[in-house]
C-alpha atoms as an extended CHARMM CRD file, in Angstrom:
* protein
*
       184  EXT
         1         1  MET       CA             -0.1580000000       -0.1320000000       -0.2250000000  PROA      1               0.0000000000
         2         2  PRO       CA              1.2380000000        3.7140000000       -1.3380000000  PROA      2               0.0000000000
         3         3  GLU       CA              2.4740000000        5.6590000000        1.7960000000  PROA      3               0.0000000000
         4         4  GLN       CA              0.0520000000        8.9040000000        2.3740000000  PROA      4               0.0000000000
         5         5  PRO       CA              1.4160000000       11.8570000000        0.8710000000  PROA      5               0.0000000000
         6         6  GLU       CA              2.8850000000       14.8290000000        2.4240000000  PROA      6               0.0000000000
         7         7  ARG       CA              0.5190000000       17.2560000000        0.7320000000  PROA      7               0.0000000000
         8         8  PRO       CA             -2.7480000000       14.9490000000       -0.0350000000  PROA      8               0.0000000000
         9         9  ASP       CA             -4.5150000000       18.8630000000       -0.1300000000  PROA      9               0.0000000000
        10        10  LEU       CA             -2.1870000000       19.7750000000       -2.7140000000  PROA      10              0.0000000000
        11        11  GLY       CA             -2.5420000000       16.1460000000       -4.6410000000  PROA      11              0.0000000000
        12        12  LEU       CA             -6.3780000000       16.9410000000       -4.3230000000  PROA      12              0.0000000000
        13        13  ASP       CA             -5.7870000000       20.2370000000       -6.1070000000  PROA      13              0.0000000000
        14        14  LEU       CA             -3.9910000000       18.4140000000       -9.0790000000  PROA      14              0.0000000000
        15        15  LEU       CA             -6.4860000000       15.6830000000       -9.1670000000  PROA      15              0.0000000000
        16        16  ARG       CA             -9.6200000000       18.5520000000       -9.5390000000  PROA      16              0.0000000000
        17        17  CYS       CA             -7.1080000000       20.0290000000      -12.3980000000  PROA      17              0.0000000000
        18        18  LYS       CA             -7.6560000000       16.9860000000      -14.4590000000  PROA      18              0.0000000000
        19        19  TRP       CA            -11.4370000000       16.7610000000      -13.7320000000  PROA      19              0.0000000000
        20        20  ARG       CA            -11.8080000000       19.9270000000      -15.1630000000  PROA      20              0.0000000000
        21        21  VAL       CA            -10.0530000000       19.0360000000      -18.6630000000  PROA      21              0.0000000000
        22        22  ASP       CA            -12.7720000000       15.9320000000      -18.3910000000  PROA      22              0.0000000000
        23        23  GLU       CA            -15.4020000000       18.5250000000      -18.0230000000  PROA      23              0.0000000000
        24        24  ALA       CA            -13.7490000000       20.6880000000      -21.0210000000  PROA      24              0.0000000000
        25        25  THR       CA            -13.5030000000       17.9850000000      -23.0870000000  PROA      25              0.0000000000
        26        26  SER       CA            -17.2680000000       16.6560000000      -22.8660000000  PROA      26              0.0000000000
        27        27  PRO       CA            -19.1770000000       16.9700000000      -26.4690000000  PROA      27              0.0000000000
        28        28  GLY       CA            -20.2060000000       20.4100000000      -27.0410000000  PROA      28              0.0000000000
        29        29  THR       CA            -18.1380000000       22.4140000000      -25.0090000000  PROA      29              0.0000000000
        30        30  PRO       CA            -16.3150000000       25.3650000000      -26.7050000000  PROA      30              0.0000000000
        31        31  ALA       CA            -12.4580000000       24.8760000000      -27.6450000000  PROA      31              0.0000000000
        32        32  ALA       CA            -11.7930000000       28.3810000000      -25.6240000000  PROA      32              0.0000000000
        33        33  ARG       CA            -12.7960000000       26.6870000000      -22.9180000000  PROA      33              0.0000000000
        34        34  LEU       CA            -10.5270000000       23.8700000000      -22.7820000000  PROA      34              0.0000000000
        35        35  ALA       CA             -7.8660000000       26.4640000000      -23.6760000000  PROA      35              0.0000000000
        36        36  GLY       CA             -8.7470000000       28.5810000000      -20.3150000000  PROA      36              0.0000000000
        37        37  VAL       CA             -9.0200000000       25.6130000000      -18.4290000000  PROA      37              0.0000000000
        38        38  HSD       CA             -5.1860000000       24.6070000000      -19.2040000000  PROA      38              0.0000000000
        39        39  ARG       CA             -4.0000000000       27.8540000000      -18.9780000000  PROA      39              0.0000000000
        40        40  GLU       CA             -5.7560000000       27.9640000000      -15.0240000000  PROA      40              0.0000000000
        41        41  ASN       CA             -3.9620000000       24.5460000000      -14.2420000000  PROA      41              0.0000000000
        42        42  MET       CA             -0.5180000000       26.1140000000      -15.2960000000  PROA      42              0.0000000000
        43        43  GLU       CA             -1.2640000000       28.3470000000      -12.8330000000  PROA      43              0.0000000000
        44        44  ILE       CA             -2.4520000000       25.7970000000      -10.2200000000  PROA      44              0.0000000000
        45        45  LEU       CA              0.6750000000       23.8660000000      -11.0470000000  PROA      45              0.0000000000
        46        46  ALA       CA              2.9910000000       26.8830000000      -11.1890000000  PROA      46              0.0000000000
        47        47  ALA       CA              1.7690000000       28.0910000000       -7.4190000000  PROA      47              0.0000000000
        48        48  ILE       CA              2.4050000000       24.7630000000       -6.3770000000  PROA      48              0.0000000000
        49        49  ILE       CA              5.7530000000       24.4050000000       -7.6400000000  PROA      49              0.0000000000
        50        50  THR       CA              6.7060000000       28.1710000000       -6.3930000000  PROA      50              0.0000000000
        51        51  ALA       CA              5.4130000000       27.2420000000       -3.1550000000  PROA      51              0.0000000000
        52        52  GLY       CA              7.8980000000       24.1370000000       -2.6510000000  PROA      52              0.0000000000
        53        53  ARG       CA             10.5210000000       24.8520000000       -5.2020000000  PROA      53              0.0000000000
        54        54  SER       CA             10.4460000000       21.4930000000       -6.5440000000  PROA      54              0.0000000000
        55        55  TRP       CA              8.3330000000       19.0540000000       -8.5700000000  PROA      55              0.0000000000
        56        56  PRO       CA              4.8670000000       17.9120000000       -6.8400000000  PROA      56              0.0000000000
        57        57  GLY       CA              6.4110000000       14.4900000000       -6.6560000000  PROA      57              0.0000000000
        58        58  HSD       CA              4.4660000000       11.1000000000       -5.6540000000  PROA      58              0.0000000000
        59        59  ARG       CA              6.0060000000       11.6300000000       -2.0230000000  PROA      59              0.0000000000
        60        60  LEU       CA              4.4000000000       15.1820000000       -1.5500000000  PROA      60              0.0000000000
        61        61  VAL       CA              1.1060000000       14.6340000000       -3.6780000000  PROA      61              0.0000000000
        62        62  GLY       CA              0.5460000000       10.7700000000       -4.1320000000  PROA      62              0.0000000000
        63        63  GLU       CA              1.2630000000        9.0090000000       -7.7120000000  PROA      63              0.0000000000
        64        64  ARG       CA             -2.0510000000       10.1650000000       -9.5800000000  PROA      64              0.0000000000
        65        65  ALA       CA             -1.7260000000       13.7110000000       -8.8790000000  PROA      65              0.0000000000
        66        66  ALA       CA              2.0340000000       13.7430000000       -9.4600000000  PROA      66              0.0000000000
        67        67  HSD       CA              1.0360000000       12.0960000000      -12.8440000000  PROA      67              0.0000000000
        68        68  THR       CA             -1.9340000000       14.7990000000      -13.1410000000  PROA      68              0.0000000000
        69        69  ALA       CA              1.3040000000       17.5780000000      -12.8740000000  PROA      69              0.0000000000
        70        70  ALA       CA              3.0800000000       16.1900000000      -15.6480000000  PROA      70              0.0000000000
        71        71  LEU       CA             -0.3070000000       16.1770000000      -17.9570000000  PROA      71              0.0000000000
        72        72  ILE       CA             -0.9380000000       19.5790000000      -16.6860000000  PROA      72              0.0000000000
        73        73  ALA       CA              2.6900000000       20.7370000000      -18.0200000000  PROA      73              0.0000000000
        74        74  VAL       CA              2.5200000000       18.4650000000      -21.2030000000  PROA      74              0.0000000000
        75        75  GLU       CA             -0.8980000000       20.7630000000      -22.2050000000  PROA      75              0.0000000000
        76        76  ALA       CA              0.4430000000       24.2110000000      -20.8710000000  PROA      76              0.0000000000
        77        77  PRO       CA             -0.3690000000       26.6800000000      -23.2570000000  PROA      77              0.0000000000
        78        78  ASP       CA              2.8410000000       29.0570000000      -21.7800000000  PROA      78              0.0000000000
        79        79  LEU       CA              6.2000000000       26.9380000000      -23.5570000000  PROA      79              0.0000000000
        80        80  ALA       CA              8.2450000000       28.8380000000      -21.1730000000  PROA      80              0.0000000000
        81        81  PHE       CA              6.7100000000       27.1770000000      -18.2840000000  PROA      81              0.0000000000
        82        82  GLN       CA              7.1110000000       24.1440000000      -19.7490000000  PROA      82              0.0000000000
        83        83  ASP       CA             11.0940000000       25.1640000000      -20.5190000000  PROA      83              0.0000000000
        84        84  ARG       CA             10.8590000000       25.9820000000      -16.2980000000  PROA      84              0.0000000000
        85        85  VAL       CA              9.3880000000       22.5430000000      -15.2190000000  PROA      85              0.0000000000
        86        86  LEU       CA             10.7750000000       20.2410000000      -17.6320000000  PROA      86              0.0000000000
        87        87  PRO       CA             14.1680000000       20.3020000000      -15.3070000000  PROA      87              0.0000000000
        88        88  LEU       CA             12.5000000000       19.8290000000      -12.1850000000  PROA      88              0.0000000000
        89        89  LEU       CA             10.2970000000       16.5270000000      -13.4820000000  PROA      89              0.0000000000
        90        90  ASN       CA             14.0920000000       15.5430000000      -14.6070000000  PROA      90              0.0000000000
        91        91  GLU       CA             15.3620000000       16.0520000000      -10.8950000000  PROA      91              0.0000000000
        92        92  SER       CA             12.1730000000       14.5200000000       -9.1290000000  PROA      92              0.0000000000
        93        93  VAL       CA             12.5570000000       11.2250000000      -11.2790000000  PROA      93              0.0000000000
        94        94  ARG       CA             16.3460000000       10.8480000000      -10.6550000000  PROA      94              0.0000000000
        95        95  ALA       CA             15.1800000000       11.1360000000       -7.1890000000  PROA      95              0.0000000000
        96        96  GLY       CA             12.7720000000        8.3520000000       -7.5540000000  PROA      96              0.0000000000
        97        97  ASP       CA              9.8350000000       10.5520000000       -7.0210000000  PROA      97              0.0000000000
        98        98  ALA       CA              8.0510000000       10.8320000000      -10.4350000000  PROA      98              0.0000000000
        99        99  ASP       CA              7.5550000000        8.7550000000      -13.1430000000  PROA      99              0.0000000000
       100       100  GLY       CA             10.0000000000        8.3340000000      -16.4330000000  PROA      100             0.0000000000
       101       101  LYS       CA              7.1080000000        7.7030000000      -18.5590000000  PROA      101             0.0000000000
       102       102  ASP       CA              6.0050000000       11.2670000000      -17.6740000000  PROA      102             0.0000000000
       103       103  LEU       CA              9.2170000000       12.9240000000      -17.8540000000  PROA      103             0.0000000000
       104       104  ALA       CA              9.5080000000       11.3270000000      -21.7930000000  PROA      104             0.0000000000
       105       105  LEU       CA              6.2140000000       12.5770000000      -22.4430000000  PROA      105             0.0000000000
       106       106  LEU       CA              6.8310000000       16.0140000000      -21.3650000000  PROA      106             0.0000000000
       107       107  THR       CA             10.3040000000       16.1140000000      -22.8500000000  PROA      107             0.0000000000
       108       108  ASP       CA              9.1560000000       15.1000000000      -26.2420000000  PROA      108             0.0000000000
       109       109  ARG       CA              6.2740000000       17.8850000000      -26.2120000000  PROA      109             0.0000000000
       110       110  ASN       CA              8.9130000000       20.3490000000      -25.4340000000  PROA      110             0.0000000000
       111       111  PHE       CA             10.9490000000       19.3800000000      -28.0340000000  PROA      111             0.0000000000
       112       112  VAL       CA              8.4860000000       19.2870000000      -30.6460000000  PROA      112             0.0000000000
       113       113  ARG       CA              7.1510000000       22.4710000000      -29.3640000000  PROA      113             0.0000000000
       114       114  HSD       CA             10.5540000000       23.9460000000      -29.7590000000  PROA      114             0.0000000000
       115       115  ARG       CA             10.5410000000       22.4060000000      -33.3390000000  PROA      115             0.0000000000
       116       116  ARG       CA             13.4600000000       19.9880000000      -32.5380000000  PROA      116             0.0000000000
       117       117  PRO       CA             13.5130000000       15.9820000000      -33.0760000000  PROA      117             0.0000000000
       118       118  GLN       CA             12.0570000000       14.1830000000      -30.1950000000  PROA      118             0.0000000000
       119       119  MET       CA             13.9680000000       11.7080000000      -27.8580000000  PROA      119             0.0000000000
       120       120  PHE       CA             11.1290000000        8.8620000000      -26.7900000000  PROA      120             0.0000000000
       121       121  GLY       CA              8.5740000000        8.5480000000      -29.3970000000  PROA      121             0.0000000000
       122       122  THR       CA              5.4810000000        9.9110000000      -27.5980000000  PROA      122             0.0000000000
       123       123  GLN       CA              4.3660000000       12.5710000000      -30.4350000000  PROA      123             0.0000000000
       124       124  TYR       CA              2.5360000000       11.6990000000      -33.4070000000  PROA      124             0.0000000000
       125       125  LEU       CA              1.5280000000       14.3030000000      -36.3270000000  PROA      125             0.0000000000
       126       126  PRO       CA             -2.2810000000       14.1120000000      -37.9500000000  PROA      126             0.0000000000
       127       127  GLY       CA             -1.8970000000       13.7140000000      -41.5380000000  PROA      127             0.0000000000
       128       128  GLN       CA             -4.3660000000       12.1730000000      -44.4220000000  PROA      128             0.0000000000
       129       129  ASP       CA             -3.2360000000        8.5450000000      -43.9750000000  PROA      129             0.0000000000
       130       130  GLY       CA             -3.6540000000        8.1630000000      -40.3790000000  PROA      130             0.0000000000
       131       131  LEU       CA             -1.3280000000        9.4090000000      -37.4900000000  PROA      131             0.0000000000
       132       132  THR       CA              2.8370000000        9.9120000000      -38.4310000000  PROA      132             0.0000000000
       133       133  LEU       CA              5.3550000000        9.5860000000      -35.6620000000  PROA      133             0.0000000000
       134       134  TYR       CA              7.2980000000       12.9180000000      -35.4030000000  PROA      134             0.0000000000
       135       135  PRO       CA             10.9960000000       13.1150000000      -36.0650000000  PROA      135             0.0000000000
       136       136  CYS       CA             13.3290000000       11.3440000000      -33.5610000000  PROA      136             0.0000000000
       137       137  ILE       CA             16.7200000000       11.9630000000      -32.4740000000  PROA      137             0.0000000000
       138       138  ALA       CA             18.7060000000        9.0720000000      -33.4210000000  PROA      138             0.0000000000
       139       139  PRO       CA             16.0870000000        6.5560000000      -34.0930000000  PROA      139             0.0000000000
       140       140  GLY       CA             18.5180000000        3.5200000000      -33.9230000000  PROA      140             0.0000000000
       141       141  ASP       CA             18.7980000000        4.4490000000      -29.9710000000  PROA      141             0.0000000000
       142       142  LEU       CA             15.1510000000        5.4540000000      -29.2210000000  PROA      142             0.0000000000
       143       143  ASP       CA             14.1880000000        1.9860000000      -27.6460000000  PROA      143             0.0000000000
       144       144  TRP       CA             17.6650000000        2.5350000000      -25.5440000000  PROA      144             0.0000000000
       145       145  ARG       CA             16.3900000000        5.8030000000      -24.5240000000  PROA      145             0.0000000000
       146       146  ARG       CA             12.6920000000        4.3870000000      -23.6580000000  PROA      146             0.0000000000
       147       147  GLN       CA             13.9580000000        1.7320000000      -22.0230000000  PROA      147             0.0000000000
       148       148  ALA       CA             16.0730000000        3.6120000000      -19.6460000000  PROA      148             0.0000000000
       149       149  LEU       CA             12.5530000000        5.4150000000      -18.6250000000  PROA      149             0.0000000000
       150       150  GLY       CA             10.8670000000        2.6690000000      -17.7430000000  PROA      150             0.0000000000
       151       151  LEU       CA              8.6240000000        2.3160000000      -20.9550000000  PROA      151             0.0000000000
       152       152  GLU       CA              7.8560000000       -0.1370000000      -23.3410000000  PROA      152             0.0000000000
       153       153  PRO       CA              9.5380000000       -0.9950000000      -26.9600000000  PROA      153             0.0000000000
       154       154  HSD       CA              8.1650000000        1.4210000000      -29.2140000000  PROA      154             0.0000000000
       155       155  ALA       CA              7.0700000000       -0.7630000000      -31.7480000000  PROA      155             0.0000000000
       156       156  GLU       CA              4.3800000000       -2.1300000000      -28.8930000000  PROA      156             0.0000000000
       157       157  TYR       CA              3.8440000000        1.3380000000      -28.2150000000  PROA      157             0.0000000000
       158       158  ASP       CA              3.0710000000        2.5240000000      -31.7960000000  PROA      158             0.0000000000
       159       159  ALA       CA              0.9230000000       -0.2340000000      -32.2710000000  PROA      159             0.0000000000
       160       160  ARG       CA             -1.2760000000        0.6900000000      -29.5840000000  PROA      160             0.0000000000
       161       161  ILE       CA             -1.4560000000        4.0040000000      -30.6430000000  PROA      161             0.0000000000
       162       162  ARG       CA             -2.2090000000        2.9690000000      -34.1030000000  PROA      162             0.0000000000
       163       163  GLY       CA             -4.6750000000        0.7710000000      -32.6480000000  PROA      163             0.0000000000
       164       164  GLY       CA             -6.9230000000        3.2010000000      -31.4740000000  PROA      164             0.0000000000
       165       165  HSD       CA             -5.8320000000        4.2870000000      -27.9550000000  PROA      165             0.0000000000
       166       166  THR       CA             -7.2950000000        7.5400000000      -26.6580000000  PROA      166             0.0000000000
       167       167  LEU       CA             -5.5180000000       10.5590000000      -28.2730000000  PROA      167             0.0000000000
       168       168  LEU       CA             -5.7000000000       13.9840000000      -26.9010000000  PROA      168             0.0000000000
       169       169  ALA       CA             -4.8880000000       16.8640000000      -29.2790000000  PROA      169             0.0000000000
       170       170  SER       CA             -3.9350000000       20.1520000000      -28.3200000000  PROA      170             0.0000000000
       171       171  PRO       CA             -5.1570000000       22.9220000000      -30.2100000000  PROA      171             0.0000000000
       172       172  GLY       CA             -3.2990000000       24.0150000000      -32.8300000000  PROA      172             0.0000000000
       173       173  PRO       CA             -0.4230000000       22.1990000000      -34.6400000000  PROA      173             0.0000000000
       174       174  GLU       CA              0.5530000000       20.4230000000      -31.8530000000  PROA      174             0.0000000000
       175       175  PRO       CA              1.5800000000       17.2990000000      -31.9960000000  PROA      175             0.0000000000
       176       176  HSD       CA             -0.7440000000       13.8480000000      -30.8040000000  PROA      176             0.0000000000
       177       177  SER       CA              0.0850000000       11.7900000000      -27.8380000000  PROA      177             0.0000000000
       178       178  GLU       CA             -1.3270000000        9.0300000000      -25.6620000000  PROA      178             0.0000000000
       179       179  VAL       CA             -1.8790000000       11.3430000000      -22.1330000000  PROA      179             0.0000000000
       180       180  GLU       CA             -5.0830000000        9.8920000000      -20.5850000000  PROA      180             0.0000000000
       181       181  SER       CA             -3.0450000000        6.3080000000      -19.4490000000  PROA      181             0.0000000000
       182       182  GLY       CA             -0.0120000000        7.9880000000      -19.3230000000  PROA      182             0.0000000000
       183       183  ALA       CA              2.6480000000        7.4870000000      -22.0760000000  PROA      183             0.0000000000
       184       184  SER       CA              4.2160000000        3.9230000000      -22.3150000000  PROA      184             0.0000000000
């Protein structure tokens, strides 16, 4: 049984952010509403990070809430915010206080938003013939990098993505990635 987080109140705040995204993605909800929710969630995560001067990891907020924090960062509309929090999540993963899958997802989304090749193969672009993997750095080393963070081989991930798993699309020209169950 997992330990009780140090700050379950902050964990609940983060989980409420996910619930707000779920509500904003229901059919018939205007896209502007989702964009506003992403901005509000980013502000909540920023306040939590500023108060604690670190990433809200498993010990502080619990595993589910820490994963939600990563999803908030992935969908953050402010690229500079992603730039600031990515090293914090990296430190937390290295300390064993966050999931490597979350780091892979945020790293790739950040690299793609900077128009750089991704590292872990979590980001796809929609096309007329379905999804296309966004270019990767050193594709021959992709599975090695994925394994280092606890991700499944890319061929298995790719099969799941193309097999119809739910994808969350960011507004605008952002790539697609699997986020509901966590990138693996």
